[in-house]
Amino acid sequence: MCRKRSLVGASANWKPVQFGLGTEETEAATTMSRRSGRLQRRSENVPQQISKVIKSNRKKTQPLSKLHCEKNHLVLEGISKPCDAVVTSPLPHLGWGSSEDVWVKMVVREQNYKHSKNFMLKHPAIQPRMRSILLDWLIEVSEAYTLHRQTFYLAQDYFDRFMLTQNNVEKNMLQLIGITCLFIASKMEETCPPKLSEMAYITAGTYYEEEILQMELIILKALRWNLCPETAVSWLKLYFQVASMNHDSDLLEPQFPQDAYIQMTRLLDLCILNINSLDFEYRVLAASVLSHFIQQETAEKVSGLSKDAIQLCVNWMAPFVESVGWFGRATLRDFIKIKKEDRHNIQTHTDYMAMLDDVSLKEVKNQLLTPPNSSEKTLNSKRTTLQ
């Protein structure tokens, strides 16, 4: 049964997020934090009728016609054929299908849906911090409309892959692209996705419904309608499910504890906001998260990945783990009209930008404290002698 959604996370005074640097970023983060506090208090109220917010002085944005749809070779051809990188399936016996076939299709899909942080090179006006602010805002919007974690991660994947097909996108287009990606993802994942009018409303009148629809068509053409990736959170959920299963239980029956799962997803959320997370495949990213909560040998077994395949990601993730631990444990939340057995699947927001700042400080500190290797020491000593 479709439920009415409250307008938590939106208000008439909600100005669009500004994707600048320095002072602008600080103001954007502060404004978003204030919005979150005001709008969360409205979560229990009966939703009021949405009215279109029209701004008289609208900033000129980059025409949508300038966003082109390059040929994207992400078509899933030969998906049923195993590739050399596919190992023996770690999935248990499935009563409804072949575990080997299911695993091969998942891994090949992962290899066909390409993402890369190199898309930043194609957009000189955009900085990695702007992507973090945008995704953090999308998490907040997802929580406001009680969208599932998979919905947000689909939107994140669409955004990163779309940006890889474009050139010279201006920063004032990011919010439109982001909210459109979330709109598409919600229609793919949610039983009752937010309406188009709600998506336009959430931008405080910065974009009209027609602009979102036009951007939706541009994104779908650019992605060639390939909208079903294996996201990082879907891999994590599968791994944790397999690790928690009994021998005689079914894969589709929930097995893992919700409290432990939300600790993992918070670490994954934090990592995905960092542009460097795109250096790794989603399944590697998920296996690395899991290895920080259970024995690494078990994480390697349920993911089908070797230690060499995930160790680099595990090491990269270390400061993120420290930051999450310093901010304390995540708590299970109850949502109106959301069943308790599904509440862990609802995307939640926390102060991720503060966590990212903490991670940056830790990375700088670690670089300063890391001594040079023996070869560098020898070279330096030779230079001193020559001088």
CSV table of C-alpha atoms in Angstrom, one decimal, residues 53-326:
chain,number,residue,atom,x,y,z
A,53,VAL,CA,8.2,27.6,-5.5
A,54,ILE,CA,9.0,30.2,-8.2
A,55,LYS,CA,12.0,32.4,-7.8
A,56,SER,CA,11.9,35.7,-9.6
A,57,ASN,CA,15.6,36.1,-9.9
A,58,ARG,CA,16.8,32.7,-11.2
A,59,LYS,CA,20.5,32.3,-11.9
A,60,LYS,CA,21.4,31.5,-15.4
A,61,THR,CA,22.6,27.9,-15.6
A,62,GLN,CA,24.3,26.0,-18.3
A,63,PRO,CA,21.8,25.1,-21.0
A,64,LEU,CA,20.7,21.4,-20.9
A,65,SER,CA,21.3,21.2,-24.6
A,66,LYS,CA,25.1,21.5,-23.9
A,67,LEU,CA,25.0,18.2,-22.0
A,68,HIS,CA,25.6,15.6,-24.7
A,69,CYS,CA,25.1,11.9,-24.7
A,70,GLU,CA,28.3,10.3,-25.8
A,71,LYS,CA,28.4,6.7,-27.0
A,72,ASN,CA,28.6,4.5,-23.9
A,73,HIS,CA,29.9,1.0,-24.3
A,74,LEU,CA,28.5,-0.4,-21.1
A,75,VAL,CA,26.0,-2.8,-22.8
A,76,LEU,CA,26.0,-6.1,-21.0
A,77,GLU,CA,26.9,-8.4,-23.8
A,78,GLY,CA,27.7,-12.0,-23.2
A,79,ILE,CA,26.8,-11.7,-19.5
A,80,SER,CA,26.1,-15.4,-19.1
A,81,LYS,CA,29.6,-16.3,-20.2
A,82,PRO,CA,32.1,-16.5,-17.4
A,83,CYS,CA,35.3,-14.5,-17.7
A,84,ASP,CA,38.8,-15.3,-16.5
A,85,ALA,CA,38.5,-13.1,-13.4
A,86,VAL,CA,35.5,-15.1,-12.1
A,87,VAL,CA,36.4,-17.6,-9.4
A,88,THR,CA,34.4,-20.4,-8.0
A,89,SER,CA,31.1,-19.1,-6.5
A,90,PRO,CA,31.2,-18.5,-2.8
A,91,LEU,CA,27.4,-18.6,-2.7
A,92,PRO,CA,25.7,-21.5,-0.9
A,93,HIS,CA,23.5,-24.0,-2.8
A,94,LEU,CA,20.4,-22.3,-4.1
A,95,GLY,CA,17.1,-24.1,-4.3
A,96,TRP,CA,15.8,-21.7,-6.9
A,97,GLY,CA,18.8,-21.5,-9.3
A,98,SER,CA,22.5,-22.2,-9.9
A,99,SER,CA,24.8,-20.4,-7.5
A,100,GLU,CA,27.5,-20.5,-10.2
A,101,ASP,CA,25.3,-18.8,-12.8
A,102,VAL,CA,24.1,-16.2,-10.3
A,103,TRP,CA,27.7,-15.4,-9.2
A,104,VAL,CA,29.1,-15.2,-12.8
A,105,LYS,CA,26.3,-12.8,-13.8
A,106,MET,CA,26.9,-10.6,-10.8
A,107,VAL,CA,30.7,-10.4,-11.3
A,108,VAL,CA,30.5,-9.8,-15.1
A,109,ARG,CA,27.9,-7.0,-14.5
A,110,GLU,CA,30.4,-5.5,-12.1
A,111,GLN,CA,33.1,-5.5,-14.7
A,112,ASN,CA,30.8,-4.0,-17.4
A,113,TYR,CA,29.5,-1.1,-15.4
A,114,LYS,CA,32.6,1.0,-15.3
A,115,HIS,CA,33.3,3.9,-13.0
A,116,SER,CA,36.4,6.0,-12.5
A,117,LYS,CA,37.5,9.1,-10.7
A,118,ASN,CA,39.2,10.2,-13.9
A,119,PHE,CA,35.9,11.8,-14.9
A,120,MET,CA,37.1,14.8,-12.8
A,121,LEU,CA,39.7,15.5,-15.5
A,122,LYS,CA,36.9,16.1,-18.0
A,123,HIS,CA,35.3,18.8,-15.8
A,124,PRO,CA,37.8,21.6,-14.9
A,125,ALA,CA,35.2,23.6,-13.0
A,126,ILE,CA,34.4,20.7,-10.6
A,127,GLN,CA,36.4,19.7,-7.6
A,128,PRO,CA,36.3,16.4,-5.6
A,129,ARG,CA,34.8,18.2,-2.6
A,130,MET,CA,31.8,19.3,-4.7
A,131,ARG,CA,31.0,15.6,-5.3
A,132,SER,CA,31.2,14.9,-1.6
A,133,ILE,CA,28.8,17.7,-0.8
A,134,LEU,CA,26.4,16.6,-3.4
A,135,LEU,CA,26.3,13.0,-2.3
A,136,ASP,CA,26.0,14.0,1.3
A,137,TRP,CA,23.0,16.1,0.4
A,138,LEU,CA,21.5,13.2,-1.5
A,139,ILE,CA,21.9,11.0,1.6
A,140,GLU,CA,20.0,13.6,3.6
A,141,VAL,CA,17.2,13.8,1.0
A,142,SER,CA,17.0,10.0,1.0
A,143,GLU,CA,16.6,9.9,4.8
A,144,ALA,CA,13.9,12.7,4.5
A,145,TYR,CA,11.8,10.5,2.2
A,146,THR,CA,12.7,7.2,3.9
A,147,LEU,CA,14.3,5.9,0.7
A,148,HIS,CA,16.3,2.6,0.8
A,149,ARG,CA,20.1,2.5,0.9
A,150,GLN,CA,20.1,0.8,-2.5
A,151,THR,CA,18.3,3.8,-3.9
A,152,PHE,CA,21.0,6.2,-2.8
A,153,TYR,CA,23.8,3.9,-4.1
A,154,LEU,CA,22.1,3.5,-7.4
A,155,ALA,CA,21.9,7.3,-7.7
A,156,GLN,CA,25.6,7.6,-6.8
A,157,ASP,CA,26.5,5.0,-9.5
A,158,TYR,CA,24.3,6.8,-12.1
A,159,PHE,CA,26.0,10.2,-11.2
A,160,ASP,CA,29.5,8.9,-11.5
A,161,ARG,CA,29.0,7.0,-14.7
A,162,PHE,CA,27.0,9.9,-16.3
A,163,MET,CA,29.8,12.3,-15.5
A,164,LEU,CA,32.2,10.0,-17.2
A,165,THR,CA,30.3,10.4,-20.4
A,166,GLN,CA,30.2,14.2,-20.3
A,167,ASN,CA,32.7,17.1,-20.8
A,168,ASN,CA,32.9,20.5,-19.1
A,169,VAL,CA,29.9,20.3,-16.9
A,170,GLU,CA,29.5,23.5,-14.8
A,171,LYS,CA,29.2,23.3,-11.0
A,172,ASN,CA,25.8,24.9,-11.1
A,173,MET,CA,24.4,21.9,-12.9
A,174,LEU,CA,25.5,19.3,-10.2
A,175,GLN,CA,22.4,19.6,-8.1
A,176,LEU,CA,20.1,19.1,-11.0
A,177,ILE,CA,22.1,16.0,-12.1
A,178,GLY,CA,22.2,14.7,-8.6
A,179,ILE,CA,18.4,15.0,-7.8
A,180,THR,CA,17.6,13.6,-11.3
A,181,CYS,CA,19.8,10.5,-10.6
A,182,LEU,CA,18.0,10.0,-7.3
A,183,PHE,CA,14.6,10.4,-9.0
A,184,ILE,CA,15.6,7.7,-11.5
A,185,ALA,CA,17.0,5.4,-8.8
A,186,SER,CA,13.8,5.8,-6.7
A,187,LYS,CA,11.7,4.7,-9.6
A,188,MET,CA,14.0,1.7,-10.1
A,189,GLU,CA,14.0,0.6,-6.4
A,190,GLU,CA,11.1,2.1,-4.4
A,191,THR,CA,7.6,0.7,-4.3
A,192,CYS,CA,6.2,4.2,-4.0
A,193,PRO,CA,8.9,6.6,-5.2
A,194,PRO,CA,8.6,10.4,-4.5
A,195,LYS,CA,6.7,12.4,-7.0
A,196,LEU,CA,8.3,14.6,-9.5
A,197,SER,CA,6.8,17.6,-7.8
A,198,GLU,CA,8.5,16.6,-4.6
A,199,MET,CA,11.9,16.3,-6.3
A,200,ALA,CA,11.4,19.8,-7.7
A,201,TYR,CA,10.3,21.1,-4.4
A,202,ILE,CA,13.3,19.7,-2.6
A,203,THR,CA,15.5,22.1,-4.7
A,204,ALA,CA,13.6,25.1,-3.3
A,205,GLY,CA,12.5,26.1,-6.8
A,206,THR,CA,16.0,26.2,-8.3
A,207,TYR,CA,14.8,23.7,-10.9
A,208,TYR,CA,11.4,23.2,-12.5
A,209,GLU,CA,9.8,19.8,-13.0
A,210,GLU,CA,10.3,20.2,-16.8
A,211,GLU,CA,14.1,20.6,-16.3
A,212,ILE,CA,14.3,17.4,-14.2
A,213,LEU,CA,12.4,15.5,-16.9
A,214,GLN,CA,14.7,16.8,-19.6
A,215,MET,CA,17.8,15.9,-17.5
A,216,GLU,CA,16.3,12.5,-16.9
A,217,LEU,CA,16.1,11.8,-20.6
A,218,ILE,CA,19.7,13.0,-21.1
A,219,ILE,CA,21.0,10.8,-18.3
A,220,LEU,CA,19.1,7.7,-19.5
A,221,LYS,CA,20.4,8.1,-23.0
A,222,ALA,CA,24.0,8.7,-21.8
A,223,LEU,CA,23.8,5.5,-19.7
A,224,ARG,CA,22.1,3.7,-22.5
A,225,TRP,CA,19.4,2.6,-20.0
A,226,ASN,CA,21.9,0.4,-18.2
A,227,LEU,CA,20.4,1.0,-14.7
A,228,CYS,CA,21.0,-2.2,-12.8
A,229,PRO,CA,24.6,-2.3,-11.4
A,230,GLU,CA,25.7,-4.3,-8.5
A,231,THR,CA,26.2,-1.5,-6.0
A,232,ALA,CA,28.7,-1.4,-3.2
A,233,VAL,CA,25.8,-1.8,-0.6
A,234,SER,CA,24.3,-4.7,-2.5
A,235,TRP,CA,27.6,-6.5,-2.4
A,236,LEU,CA,28.1,-5.7,1.3
A,237,LYS,CA,24.6,-7.0,2.2
A,238,LEU,CA,25.2,-10.2,0.2
A,239,TYR,CA,28.6,-10.9,1.8
A,240,PHE,CA,27.3,-10.3,5.3
A,241,GLN,CA,24.3,-12.5,4.6
A,242,VAL,CA,26.5,-15.4,3.4
A,243,ALA,CA,28.9,-14.9,6.4
A,244,SER,CA,25.9,-15.1,8.8
A,245,MET,CA,24.0,-18.0,7.3
A,246,ASN,CA,23.5,-21.4,8.7
A,247,HIS,CA,24.2,-24.4,6.5
A,248,ASP,CA,20.5,-25.3,6.2
A,249,SER,CA,19.1,-21.8,5.8
A,250,ASP,CA,18.0,-20.0,2.6
A,251,LEU,CA,20.0,-17.1,1.1
A,252,LEU,CA,16.9,-15.0,0.8
A,253,GLU,CA,16.0,-15.2,4.5
A,254,PRO,CA,17.5,-12.4,6.6
A,255,GLN,CA,20.3,-13.8,8.8
A,256,PHE,CA,22.5,-11.0,9.9
A,257,PRO,CA,22.0,-8.7,13.0
A,258,GLN,CA,20.7,-5.3,12.0
A,259,ASP,CA,22.8,-3.4,14.5
A,260,ALA,CA,26.1,-4.7,13.1
A,261,TYR,CA,24.9,-4.1,9.5
A,262,ILE,CA,24.3,-0.4,10.1
A,263,GLN,CA,27.8,0.1,11.5
A,264,MET,CA,29.1,-1.4,8.3
A,265,THR,CA,26.9,0.8,6.1
A,266,ARG,CA,28.0,3.9,7.9
A,267,LEU,CA,31.6,3.2,7.1
A,268,LEU,CA,30.6,2.4,3.5
A,269,ASP,CA,28.7,5.7,3.2
A,270,LEU,CA,31.7,7.6,4.4
A,271,CYS,CA,34.0,5.9,2.0
A,272,ILE,CA,31.8,6.4,-1.0
A,273,LEU,CA,31.7,10.1,-0.4
A,274,ASN,CA,35.5,10.2,-1.1
A,275,ILE,CA,36.4,10.4,-4.7
A,276,ASN,CA,39.3,7.9,-4.2
A,277,SER,CA,36.7,5.1,-3.5
A,278,LEU,CA,36.2,5.0,-7.3
A,279,ASP,CA,39.7,3.5,-7.6
A,280,PHE,CA,38.2,0.2,-6.4
A,281,GLU,CA,35.5,-2.1,-7.7
A,282,TYR,CA,32.3,-2.0,-5.6
A,283,ARG,CA,32.8,-5.7,-4.6
A,284,VAL,CA,36.3,-4.9,-3.4
A,285,LEU,CA,35.1,-1.9,-1.5
A,286,ALA,CA,32.4,-4.0,0.2
A,287,ALA,CA,34.7,-6.8,1.1
A,288,SER,CA,37.2,-4.3,2.6
A,289,VAL,CA,34.4,-2.9,4.8
A,290,LEU,CA,33.4,-6.3,5.9
A,291,SER,CA,37.0,-7.3,6.8
A,292,HIS,CA,37.1,-4.4,9.3
A,293,PHE,CA,34.2,-6.0,11.3
A,294,ILE,CA,34.9,-9.8,10.9
A,295,GLN,CA,38.0,-11.9,10.3
A,296,GLN,CA,39.6,-11.0,7.0
A,297,GLU,CA,39.9,-14.7,6.1
A,298,THR,CA,36.1,-14.9,6.4
A,299,ALA,CA,35.6,-11.8,4.3
A,300,GLU,CA,37.9,-13.2,1.6
A,301,LYS,CA,35.9,-16.5,1.6
A,302,VAL,CA,32.4,-15.0,1.3
A,303,SER,CA,33.6,-12.5,-1.3
A,304,GLY,CA,35.6,-14.9,-3.4
A,305,LEU,CA,38.5,-12.4,-3.4
A,306,SER,CA,42.0,-13.0,-2.4
A,307,LYS,CA,44.0,-11.1,0.2
A,308,ASP,CA,46.0,-9.4,-2.5
A,309,ALA,CA,42.8,-8.2,-4.2
A,310,ILE,CA,41.5,-6.4,-1.2
A,311,GLN,CA,44.5,-5.5,0.9
A,312,LEU,CA,45.2,-2.2,-0.8
A,313,CYS,CA,41.6,-1.1,-0.2
A,314,VAL,CA,41.7,-2.3,3.4
A,315,ASN,CA,44.8,-0.2,4.1
A,316,TRP,CA,43.3,2.8,2.3
A,317,MET,CA,40.1,2.5,4.5
A,318,ALA,CA,42.0,2.5,7.8
A,319,PRO,CA,41.6,6.3,8.5
A,320,PHE,CA,37.9,6.1,7.7
A,321,VAL,CA,37.6,3.3,10.2
A,322,GLU,CA,39.3,5.4,12.9
A,323,SER,CA,37.0,8.4,12.1
A,324,VAL,CA,33.8,6.3,12.3
A,325,GLY,CA,35.0,4.9,15.6
A,326,TRP,CA,35.8,8.3,17.0
